[in-house]
Short mmCIF file of C-alpha atoms in Angstrom, two decimals:
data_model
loop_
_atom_site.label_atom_id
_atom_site.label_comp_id
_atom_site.label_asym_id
_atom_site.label_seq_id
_atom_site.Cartn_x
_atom_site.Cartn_y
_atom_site.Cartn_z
CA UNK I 1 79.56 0.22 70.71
CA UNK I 2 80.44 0.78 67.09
CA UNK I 3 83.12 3.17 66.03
CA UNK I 4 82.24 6.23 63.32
CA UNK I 5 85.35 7.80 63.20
CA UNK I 6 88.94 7.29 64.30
CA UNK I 7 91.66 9.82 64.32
CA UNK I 8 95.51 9.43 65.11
CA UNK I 9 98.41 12.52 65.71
CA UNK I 10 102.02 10.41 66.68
CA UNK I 11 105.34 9.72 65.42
CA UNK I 12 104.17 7.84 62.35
CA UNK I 13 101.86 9.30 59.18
CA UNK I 14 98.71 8.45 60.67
CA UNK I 15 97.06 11.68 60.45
CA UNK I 16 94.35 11.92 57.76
CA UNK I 17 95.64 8.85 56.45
CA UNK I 18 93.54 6.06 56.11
CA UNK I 19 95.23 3.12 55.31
CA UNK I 20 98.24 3.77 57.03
CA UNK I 21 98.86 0.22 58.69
CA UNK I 22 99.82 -1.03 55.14
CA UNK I 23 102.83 1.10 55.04
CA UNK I 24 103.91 2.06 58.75
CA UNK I 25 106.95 1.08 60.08
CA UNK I 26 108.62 0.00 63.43
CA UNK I 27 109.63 3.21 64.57
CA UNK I 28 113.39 4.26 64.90
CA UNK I 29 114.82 5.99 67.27
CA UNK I 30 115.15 9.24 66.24
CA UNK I 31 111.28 9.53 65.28
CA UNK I 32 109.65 12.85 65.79
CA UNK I 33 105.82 13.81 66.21
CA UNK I 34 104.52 14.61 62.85
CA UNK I 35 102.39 17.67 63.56
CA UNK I 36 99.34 18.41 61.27
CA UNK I 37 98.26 22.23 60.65
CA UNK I 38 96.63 23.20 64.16
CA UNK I 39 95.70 26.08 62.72
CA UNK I 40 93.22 24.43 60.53
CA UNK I 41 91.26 23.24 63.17
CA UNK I 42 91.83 25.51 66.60
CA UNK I 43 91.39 29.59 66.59
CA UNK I 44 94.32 31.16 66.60
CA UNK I 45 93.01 32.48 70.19
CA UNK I 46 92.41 29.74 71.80
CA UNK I 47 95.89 27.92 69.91
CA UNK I 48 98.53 30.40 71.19
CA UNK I 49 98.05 28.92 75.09
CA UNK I 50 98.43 24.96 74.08
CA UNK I 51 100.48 22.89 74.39
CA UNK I 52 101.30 19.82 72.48
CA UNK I 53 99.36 17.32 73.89
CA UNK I 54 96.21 20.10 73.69
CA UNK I 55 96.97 20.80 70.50
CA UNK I 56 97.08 17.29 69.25
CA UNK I 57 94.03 16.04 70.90
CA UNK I 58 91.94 18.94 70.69
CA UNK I 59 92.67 18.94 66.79
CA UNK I 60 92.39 14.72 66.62
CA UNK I 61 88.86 15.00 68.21
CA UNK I 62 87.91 17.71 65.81
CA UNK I 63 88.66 15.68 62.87
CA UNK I 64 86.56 13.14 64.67
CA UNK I 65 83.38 15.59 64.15
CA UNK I 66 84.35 16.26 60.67
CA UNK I 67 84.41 12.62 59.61
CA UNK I 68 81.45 11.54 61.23
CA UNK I 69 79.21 15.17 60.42
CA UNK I 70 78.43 15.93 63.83
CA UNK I 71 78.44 18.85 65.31
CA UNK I 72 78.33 18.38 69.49
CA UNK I 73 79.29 15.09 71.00
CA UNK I 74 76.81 13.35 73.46
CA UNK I 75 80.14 13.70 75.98
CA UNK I 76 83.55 14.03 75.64
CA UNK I 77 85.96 11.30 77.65
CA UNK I 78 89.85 11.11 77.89
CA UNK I 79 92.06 8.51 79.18
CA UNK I 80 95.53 10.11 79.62
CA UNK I 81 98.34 8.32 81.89
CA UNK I 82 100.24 11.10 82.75
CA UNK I 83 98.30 14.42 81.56
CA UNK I 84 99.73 17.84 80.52
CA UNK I 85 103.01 17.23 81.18
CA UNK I 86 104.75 20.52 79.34
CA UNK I 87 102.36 22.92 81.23
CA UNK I 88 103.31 21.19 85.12
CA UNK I 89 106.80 20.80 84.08
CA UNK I 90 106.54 24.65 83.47
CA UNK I 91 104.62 25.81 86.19
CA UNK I 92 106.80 23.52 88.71
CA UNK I 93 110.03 25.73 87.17
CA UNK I 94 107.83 28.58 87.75
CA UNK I 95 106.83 27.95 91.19
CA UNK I 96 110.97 27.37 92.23
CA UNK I 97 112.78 30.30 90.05
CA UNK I 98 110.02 32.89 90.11
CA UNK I 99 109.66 35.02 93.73
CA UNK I 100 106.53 36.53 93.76
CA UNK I 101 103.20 36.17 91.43
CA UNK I 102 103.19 33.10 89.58
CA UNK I 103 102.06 32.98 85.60
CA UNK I 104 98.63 31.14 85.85
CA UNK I 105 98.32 30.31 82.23
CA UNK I 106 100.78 27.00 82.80
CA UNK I 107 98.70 26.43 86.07
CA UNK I 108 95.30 26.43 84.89
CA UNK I 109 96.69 24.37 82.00
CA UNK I 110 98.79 21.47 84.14
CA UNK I 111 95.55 19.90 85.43
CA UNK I 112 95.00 15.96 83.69
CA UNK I 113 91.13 17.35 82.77
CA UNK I 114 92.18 20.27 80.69
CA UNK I 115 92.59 18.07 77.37
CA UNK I 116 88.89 17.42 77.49
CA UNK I 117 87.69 20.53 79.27
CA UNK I 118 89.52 22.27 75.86
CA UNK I 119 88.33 20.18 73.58
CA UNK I 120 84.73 21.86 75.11
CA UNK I 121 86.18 25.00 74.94
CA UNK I 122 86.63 24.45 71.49
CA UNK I 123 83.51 23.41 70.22
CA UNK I 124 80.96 24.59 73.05
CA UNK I 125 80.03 21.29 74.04
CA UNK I 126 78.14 21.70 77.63
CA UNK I 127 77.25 17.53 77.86
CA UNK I 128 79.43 15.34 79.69
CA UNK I 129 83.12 15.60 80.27
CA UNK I 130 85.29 13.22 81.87
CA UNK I 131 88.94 12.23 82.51
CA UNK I 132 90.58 9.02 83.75
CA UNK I 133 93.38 8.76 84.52
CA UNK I 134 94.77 4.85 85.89
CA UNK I 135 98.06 5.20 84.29
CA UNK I 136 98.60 2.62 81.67
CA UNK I 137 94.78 1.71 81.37
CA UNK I 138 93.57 5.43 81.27
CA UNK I 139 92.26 4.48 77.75
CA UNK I 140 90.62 1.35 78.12
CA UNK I 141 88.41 3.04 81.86
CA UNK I 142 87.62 5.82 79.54
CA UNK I 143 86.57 3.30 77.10
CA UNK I 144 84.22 1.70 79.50
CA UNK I 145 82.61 4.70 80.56
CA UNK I 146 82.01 5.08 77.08
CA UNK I 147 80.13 1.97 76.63
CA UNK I 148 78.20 2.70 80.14
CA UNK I 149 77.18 6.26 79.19
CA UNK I 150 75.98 4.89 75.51
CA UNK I 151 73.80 2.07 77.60
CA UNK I 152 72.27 5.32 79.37
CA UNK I 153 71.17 6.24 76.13
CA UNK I 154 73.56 9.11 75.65
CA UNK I 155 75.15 9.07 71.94
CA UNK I 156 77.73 9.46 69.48
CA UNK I 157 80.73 10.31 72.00
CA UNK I 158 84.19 11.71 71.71
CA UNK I 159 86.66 9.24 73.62
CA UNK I 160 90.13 9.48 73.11
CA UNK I 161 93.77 9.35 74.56
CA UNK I 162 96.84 11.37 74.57
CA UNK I 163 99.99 12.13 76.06
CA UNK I 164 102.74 14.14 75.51
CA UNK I 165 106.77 13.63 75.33
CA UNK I 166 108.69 15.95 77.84
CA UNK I 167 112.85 16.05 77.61
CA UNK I 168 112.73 15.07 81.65
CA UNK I 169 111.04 11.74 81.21
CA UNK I 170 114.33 10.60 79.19
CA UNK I 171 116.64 12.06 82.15
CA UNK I 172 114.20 10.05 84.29
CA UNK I 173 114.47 6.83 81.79
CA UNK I 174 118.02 6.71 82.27
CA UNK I 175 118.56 6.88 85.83
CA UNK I 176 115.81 4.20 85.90
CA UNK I 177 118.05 2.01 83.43
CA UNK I 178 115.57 2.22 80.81
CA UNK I 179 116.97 -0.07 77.93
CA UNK I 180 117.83 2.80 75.20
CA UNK I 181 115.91 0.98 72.82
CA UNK I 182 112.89 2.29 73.99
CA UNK I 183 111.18 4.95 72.04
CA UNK I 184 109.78 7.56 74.71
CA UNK I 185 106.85 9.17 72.41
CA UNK I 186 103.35 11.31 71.93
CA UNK I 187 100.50 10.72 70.63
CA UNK I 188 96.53 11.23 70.61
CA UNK I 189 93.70 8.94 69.29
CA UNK I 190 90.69 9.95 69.21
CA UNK I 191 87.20 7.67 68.25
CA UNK I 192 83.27 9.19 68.19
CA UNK I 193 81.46 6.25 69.35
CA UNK I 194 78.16 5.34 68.36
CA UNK I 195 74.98 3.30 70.19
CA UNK I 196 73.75 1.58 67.12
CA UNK I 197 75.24 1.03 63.45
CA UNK I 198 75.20 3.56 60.34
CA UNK I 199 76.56 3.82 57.40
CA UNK I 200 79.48 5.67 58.75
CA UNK I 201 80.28 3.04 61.20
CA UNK I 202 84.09 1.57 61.04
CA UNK I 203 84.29 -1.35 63.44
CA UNK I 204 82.73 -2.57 66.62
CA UNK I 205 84.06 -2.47 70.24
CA UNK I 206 82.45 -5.76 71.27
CA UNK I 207 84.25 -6.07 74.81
CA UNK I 208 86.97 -4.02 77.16
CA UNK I 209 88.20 -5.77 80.48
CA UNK I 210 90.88 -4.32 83.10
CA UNK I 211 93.00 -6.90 85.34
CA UNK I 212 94.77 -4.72 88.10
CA UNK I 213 97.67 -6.29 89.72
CA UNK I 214 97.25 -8.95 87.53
CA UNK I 215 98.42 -12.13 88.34
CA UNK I 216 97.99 -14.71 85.59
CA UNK I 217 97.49 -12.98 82.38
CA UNK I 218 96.94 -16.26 80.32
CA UNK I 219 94.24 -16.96 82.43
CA UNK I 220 92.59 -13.41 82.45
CA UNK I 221 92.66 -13.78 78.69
CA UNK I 222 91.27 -17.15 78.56
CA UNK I 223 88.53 -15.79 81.00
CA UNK I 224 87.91 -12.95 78.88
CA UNK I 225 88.01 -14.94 75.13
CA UNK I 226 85.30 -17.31 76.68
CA UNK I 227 82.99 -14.57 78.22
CA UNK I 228 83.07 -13.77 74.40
CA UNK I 229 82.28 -17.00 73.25
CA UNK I 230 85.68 -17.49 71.67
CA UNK I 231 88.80 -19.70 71.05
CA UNK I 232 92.17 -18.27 70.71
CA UNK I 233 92.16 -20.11 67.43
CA UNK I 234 89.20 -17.16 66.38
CA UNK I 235 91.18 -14.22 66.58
CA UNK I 236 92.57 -13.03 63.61
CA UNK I 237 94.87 -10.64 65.19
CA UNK I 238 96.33 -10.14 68.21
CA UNK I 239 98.03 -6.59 69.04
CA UNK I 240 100.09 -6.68 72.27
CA UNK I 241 102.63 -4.52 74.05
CA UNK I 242 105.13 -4.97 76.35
CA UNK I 243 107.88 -2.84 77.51
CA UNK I 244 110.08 -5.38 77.27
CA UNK I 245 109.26 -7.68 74.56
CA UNK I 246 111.36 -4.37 72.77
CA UNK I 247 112.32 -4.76 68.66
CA UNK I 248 114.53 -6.63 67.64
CA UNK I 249 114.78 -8.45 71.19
CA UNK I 250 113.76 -12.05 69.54
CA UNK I 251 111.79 -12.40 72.61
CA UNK I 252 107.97 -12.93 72.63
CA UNK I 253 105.99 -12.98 76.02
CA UNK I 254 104.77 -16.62 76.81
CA UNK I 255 101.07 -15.29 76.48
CA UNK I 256 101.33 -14.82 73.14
CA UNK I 257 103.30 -17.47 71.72
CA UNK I 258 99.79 -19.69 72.67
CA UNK I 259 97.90 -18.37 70.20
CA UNK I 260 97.48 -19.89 67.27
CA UNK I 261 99.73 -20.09 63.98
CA UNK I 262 97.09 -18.36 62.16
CA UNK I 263 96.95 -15.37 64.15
CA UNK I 264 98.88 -12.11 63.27
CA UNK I 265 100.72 -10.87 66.40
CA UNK I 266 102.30 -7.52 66.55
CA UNK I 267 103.43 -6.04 69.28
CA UNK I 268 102.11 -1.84 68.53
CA UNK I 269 104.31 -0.84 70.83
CA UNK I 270 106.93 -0.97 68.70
CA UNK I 271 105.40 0.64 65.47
CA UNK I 272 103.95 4.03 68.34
CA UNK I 273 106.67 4.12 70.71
CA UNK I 274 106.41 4.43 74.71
CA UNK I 275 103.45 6.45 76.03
CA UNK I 276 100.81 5.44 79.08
CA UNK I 277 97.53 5.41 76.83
CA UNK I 278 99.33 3.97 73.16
CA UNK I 279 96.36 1.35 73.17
CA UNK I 280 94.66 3.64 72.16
CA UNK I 281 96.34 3.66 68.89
CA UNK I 282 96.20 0.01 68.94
CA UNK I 283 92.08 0.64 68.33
CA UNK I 284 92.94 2.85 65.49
CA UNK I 285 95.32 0.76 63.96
CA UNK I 286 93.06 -2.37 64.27
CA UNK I 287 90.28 -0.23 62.79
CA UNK I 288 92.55 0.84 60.00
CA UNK I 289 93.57 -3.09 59.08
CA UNK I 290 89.97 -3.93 59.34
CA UNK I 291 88.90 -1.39 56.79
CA UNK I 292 91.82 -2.71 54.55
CA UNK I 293 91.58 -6.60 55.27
CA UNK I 294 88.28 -7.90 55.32
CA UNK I 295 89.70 -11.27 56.44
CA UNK I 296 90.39 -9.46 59.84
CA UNK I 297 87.03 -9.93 61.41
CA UNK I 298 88.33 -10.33 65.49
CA UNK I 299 91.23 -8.44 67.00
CA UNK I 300 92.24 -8.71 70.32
CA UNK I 301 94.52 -5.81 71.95
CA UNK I 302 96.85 -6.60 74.99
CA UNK I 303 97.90 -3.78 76.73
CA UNK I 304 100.74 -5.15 79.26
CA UNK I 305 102.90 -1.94 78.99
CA UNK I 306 103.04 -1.90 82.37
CA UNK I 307 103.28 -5.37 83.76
CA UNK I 308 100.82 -5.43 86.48
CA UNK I 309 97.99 -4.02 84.63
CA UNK I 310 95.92 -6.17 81.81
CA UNK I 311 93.92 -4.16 79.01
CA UNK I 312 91.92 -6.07 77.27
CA UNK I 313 90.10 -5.18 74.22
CA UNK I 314 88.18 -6.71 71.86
CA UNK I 315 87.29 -5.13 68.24
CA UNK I 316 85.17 -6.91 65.61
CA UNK I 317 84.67 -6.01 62.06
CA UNK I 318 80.92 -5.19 60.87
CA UNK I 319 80.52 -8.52 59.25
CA UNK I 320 81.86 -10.82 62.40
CA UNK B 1 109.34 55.93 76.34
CA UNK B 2 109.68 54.80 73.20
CA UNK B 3 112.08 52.32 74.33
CA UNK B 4 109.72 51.03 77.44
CA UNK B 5 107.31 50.46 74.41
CA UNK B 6 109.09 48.64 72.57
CA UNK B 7 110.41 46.02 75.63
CA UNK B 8 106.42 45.95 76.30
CA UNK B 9 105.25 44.62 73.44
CA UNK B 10 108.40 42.30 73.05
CA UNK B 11 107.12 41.05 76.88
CA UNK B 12 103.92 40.74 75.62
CA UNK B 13 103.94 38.85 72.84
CA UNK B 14 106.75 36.55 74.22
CA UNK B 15 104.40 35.70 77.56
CA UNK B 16 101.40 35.78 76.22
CA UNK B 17 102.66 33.70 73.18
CA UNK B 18 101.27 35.95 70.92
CA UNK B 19 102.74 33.70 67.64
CA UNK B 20 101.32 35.57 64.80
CA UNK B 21 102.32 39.12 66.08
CA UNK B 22 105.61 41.11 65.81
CA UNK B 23 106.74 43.96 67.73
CA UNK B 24 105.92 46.30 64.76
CA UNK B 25 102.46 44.86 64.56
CA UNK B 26 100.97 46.21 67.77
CA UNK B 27 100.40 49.85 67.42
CA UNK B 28 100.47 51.97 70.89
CA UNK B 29 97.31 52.97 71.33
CA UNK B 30 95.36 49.90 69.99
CA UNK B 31 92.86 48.62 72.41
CA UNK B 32 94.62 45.47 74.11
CA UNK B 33 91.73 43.40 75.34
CA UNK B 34 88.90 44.70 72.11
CA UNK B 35 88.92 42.32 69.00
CA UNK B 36 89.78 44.72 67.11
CA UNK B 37 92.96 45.43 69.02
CA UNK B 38 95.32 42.87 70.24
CA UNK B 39 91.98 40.78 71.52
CA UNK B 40 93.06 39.30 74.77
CA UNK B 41 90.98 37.84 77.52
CA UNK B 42 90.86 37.42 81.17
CA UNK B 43 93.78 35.14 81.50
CA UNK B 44 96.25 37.57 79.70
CA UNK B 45 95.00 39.80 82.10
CA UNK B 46 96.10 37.75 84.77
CA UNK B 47 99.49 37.53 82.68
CA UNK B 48 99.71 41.13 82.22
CA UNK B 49 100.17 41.60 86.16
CA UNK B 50 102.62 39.32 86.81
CA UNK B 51 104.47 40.66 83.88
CA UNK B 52 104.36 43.77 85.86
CA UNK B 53 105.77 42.36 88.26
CA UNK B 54 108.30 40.32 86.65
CA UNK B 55 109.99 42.82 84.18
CA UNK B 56 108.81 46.34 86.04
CA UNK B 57 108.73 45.16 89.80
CA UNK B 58 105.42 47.16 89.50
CA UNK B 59 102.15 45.06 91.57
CA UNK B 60 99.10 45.79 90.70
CA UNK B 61 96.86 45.61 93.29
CA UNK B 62 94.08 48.01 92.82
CA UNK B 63 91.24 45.86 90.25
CA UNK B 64 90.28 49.78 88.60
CA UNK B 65 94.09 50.55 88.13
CA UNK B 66 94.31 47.73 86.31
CA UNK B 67 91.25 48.36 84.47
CA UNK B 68 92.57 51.56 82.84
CA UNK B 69 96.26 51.16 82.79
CA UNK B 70 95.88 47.86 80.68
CA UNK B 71 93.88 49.62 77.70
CA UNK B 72 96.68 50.21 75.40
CA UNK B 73 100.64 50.18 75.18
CA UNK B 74 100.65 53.75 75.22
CA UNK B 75 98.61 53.62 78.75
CA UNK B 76 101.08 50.68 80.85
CA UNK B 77 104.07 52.70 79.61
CA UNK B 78 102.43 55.72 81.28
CA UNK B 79 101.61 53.76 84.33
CA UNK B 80 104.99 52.28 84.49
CA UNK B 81 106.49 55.39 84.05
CA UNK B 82 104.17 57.00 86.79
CA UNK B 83 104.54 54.77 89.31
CA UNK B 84 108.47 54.45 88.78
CA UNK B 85 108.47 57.84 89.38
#
């Protein structure tokens, strides 16, 4: 599956900037969502009734079209770990301080599949339209039906990610002890995938893999490395999070200290900040080095935000 | 009445996040759900009646009430006034 066009909103300048992994930096704490001109890219109609996360991914997937010059998607898929959080949060205060008729708009707009049933909405698309949702591996199941519906013969697909930031999951952070180093965040990343290679084409999604429940992740990635005909001393990058491999902790998890000198390691966590479906950005970001570094031919993403589940992710340059 | 109107559009705009629009850009007898009025759709409809509700303690429960008493401003401050009556 190759990828035509990649598009970021978050807390760093990612938007319609390509070649922003040269210059990003770990995020601080204090980071705010840097939010593009909606107008520019939803009606005025349809952009009065959403909410952040609609607004970013609606407006990421449109910029999607516009870089690849397509006008309808073969289908439109979206990972998202914990959905429209602003509109539930609002209905649920709704639904306990209001006696009587309820406003629907928050309602109808609370459900996980209204970021892709929108992004439709927006365009007219009538194809396909999907949502996973598997917490911290929304992205990478939404990946793989992707790669399943391309096999089908269906092409050049939106898939994407997003969530949003609500004030409550802080107040939930801290009575969970969340370290305060942690930077709770939103973002959206959208990709229009392709079947076969053009001219347009960034990088290539050679292989995804999800580990549930994982138990040994060095061995799930050694399993999933030689399914690709690979060594560890092949990957030129290696882009990893974990929740509490945090910045500036001088700690790096055992599964990546294995991999060879040569490798870059990063952990993207702590250049996006803390949201369920951030490997997303991890794509973009490897896309973006790619483009930049044409020594980066194999990149490997880890997604271990959440300790029992294993993303795996594997994204090759044109000329690997 | 004029008043009523006023707190109307205020309400409306406010719930129906109606960003672009002020209070003094809604004229009373433009055509709430016509493009070339206010342009609001089914939804806001549904919003409209449980603003009713909410701020005039007014339910609308007959479908053809609705129909004609949510064509304007100047129309819901008559039917607010007429059924407050």
């Amino acid at each position: 599956m190759y990828i035509t066009a990649a598009s970021t909103i978050s807390h760093q300048p990612t938007f319609k900037n390509a070649g922003f992994s040269k210059s990003i930096e770990p995020l601080q704490n204090n980071s705010e969502l840097i939010i593009p001109n909606f107008k520019e890219y939803i009606d005025a109609g349809l952009l009065r009734r959403m909410s952040k996360i609609l607004r970013m991914s609606v407006t990421a997937a449109k910029d999607c079209l516009k870089q690849a010059a397509i006008d309808q998607p073969g289908a439109i898929i979206v990972g998202t770990g914990l959905g429209c959080l602003q509109d539930t949060e609002k209905f649920l205060n709704n639904f306990l301080t209001i006696e009587g008729l309820l406003p629907p708009t928050s309602f109808i707009q609370s459900t996980h599949n209204t970021i892709a049933g929108q992004i439709s909405l927006s365009i007219g698309n009538h194809g396909y339209n999907m949502t996973h949702t598997q917490n911290t591996l929304s992205f990478e199941y939404a990946l793989i039906d992707a790669g399943l519906l391309l096999g089908e013969g269906n092409d050049n697909i939106i898939v994407g990610a997003a969530d949003e930031y609500i004030e409550l999951l802080s107040i939930i952070g801290e009575h969970l002890h969340v370290k305060s180093e942690v930077n709770l965040t939103s973002g959206a990343s959208f990709f229009l995938v392709s079947k076969e290679q053009s001219v347009k084409s960034l990088a290539r999604i050679k292989d995804i893999e999800t580990v549930g429940l994982v138990e040994d992740i060095e061995e799930s990635i050694e399993n999933f490395l030689t399914n690709n005909t690979l060594q560890k001393s092949e990957i030129d990058m290696v882009l990893y999070s974990d929740f509490y491999d945090i910045k500036d902790s001088g700690q790096v998890a055992d599964f990546i200290q294995r991999f060879d000198v040569s490798s870059e390691v990063l952990n993207y966590t702590n250049l996006i900040g803390v949201y369920p479906s951030n490997s997303a950005f991890a794509i973009h970001y490897a896309v973006d080095r790619i483009q930049d570094n044409n020594k980066i031919k194999t990149v490997l993403i880890i997604n271990r935000l959440n300790k029992i589940n294993l993303g795996l992710t594997l994204i090759e340059s044109l000329e690997a | 009445m004029d008043t009523l109107k006023e707190d109307l559009k205020k309400h409306i705009i406010e719930e129906l996040n109606l960003e672009d629009l002020q209070v003094s850009d809604i004229d009373d007898d433009a055509l709430l759900f016509s493009t070339e009025g206010i342009g609001l759709d089914s939804i806001d409809a549904l919003e409209l009646i449980v603003l009713m509700e909410k701020y005039y303690g007014i339910q609308v429960t007959n479908p053809d009430e609705g129909k004609v008493a949510f064509l304007s401003i100047n129309t819901m401050a008559d039917y607010i006034e007429k059924r407050k009556a």
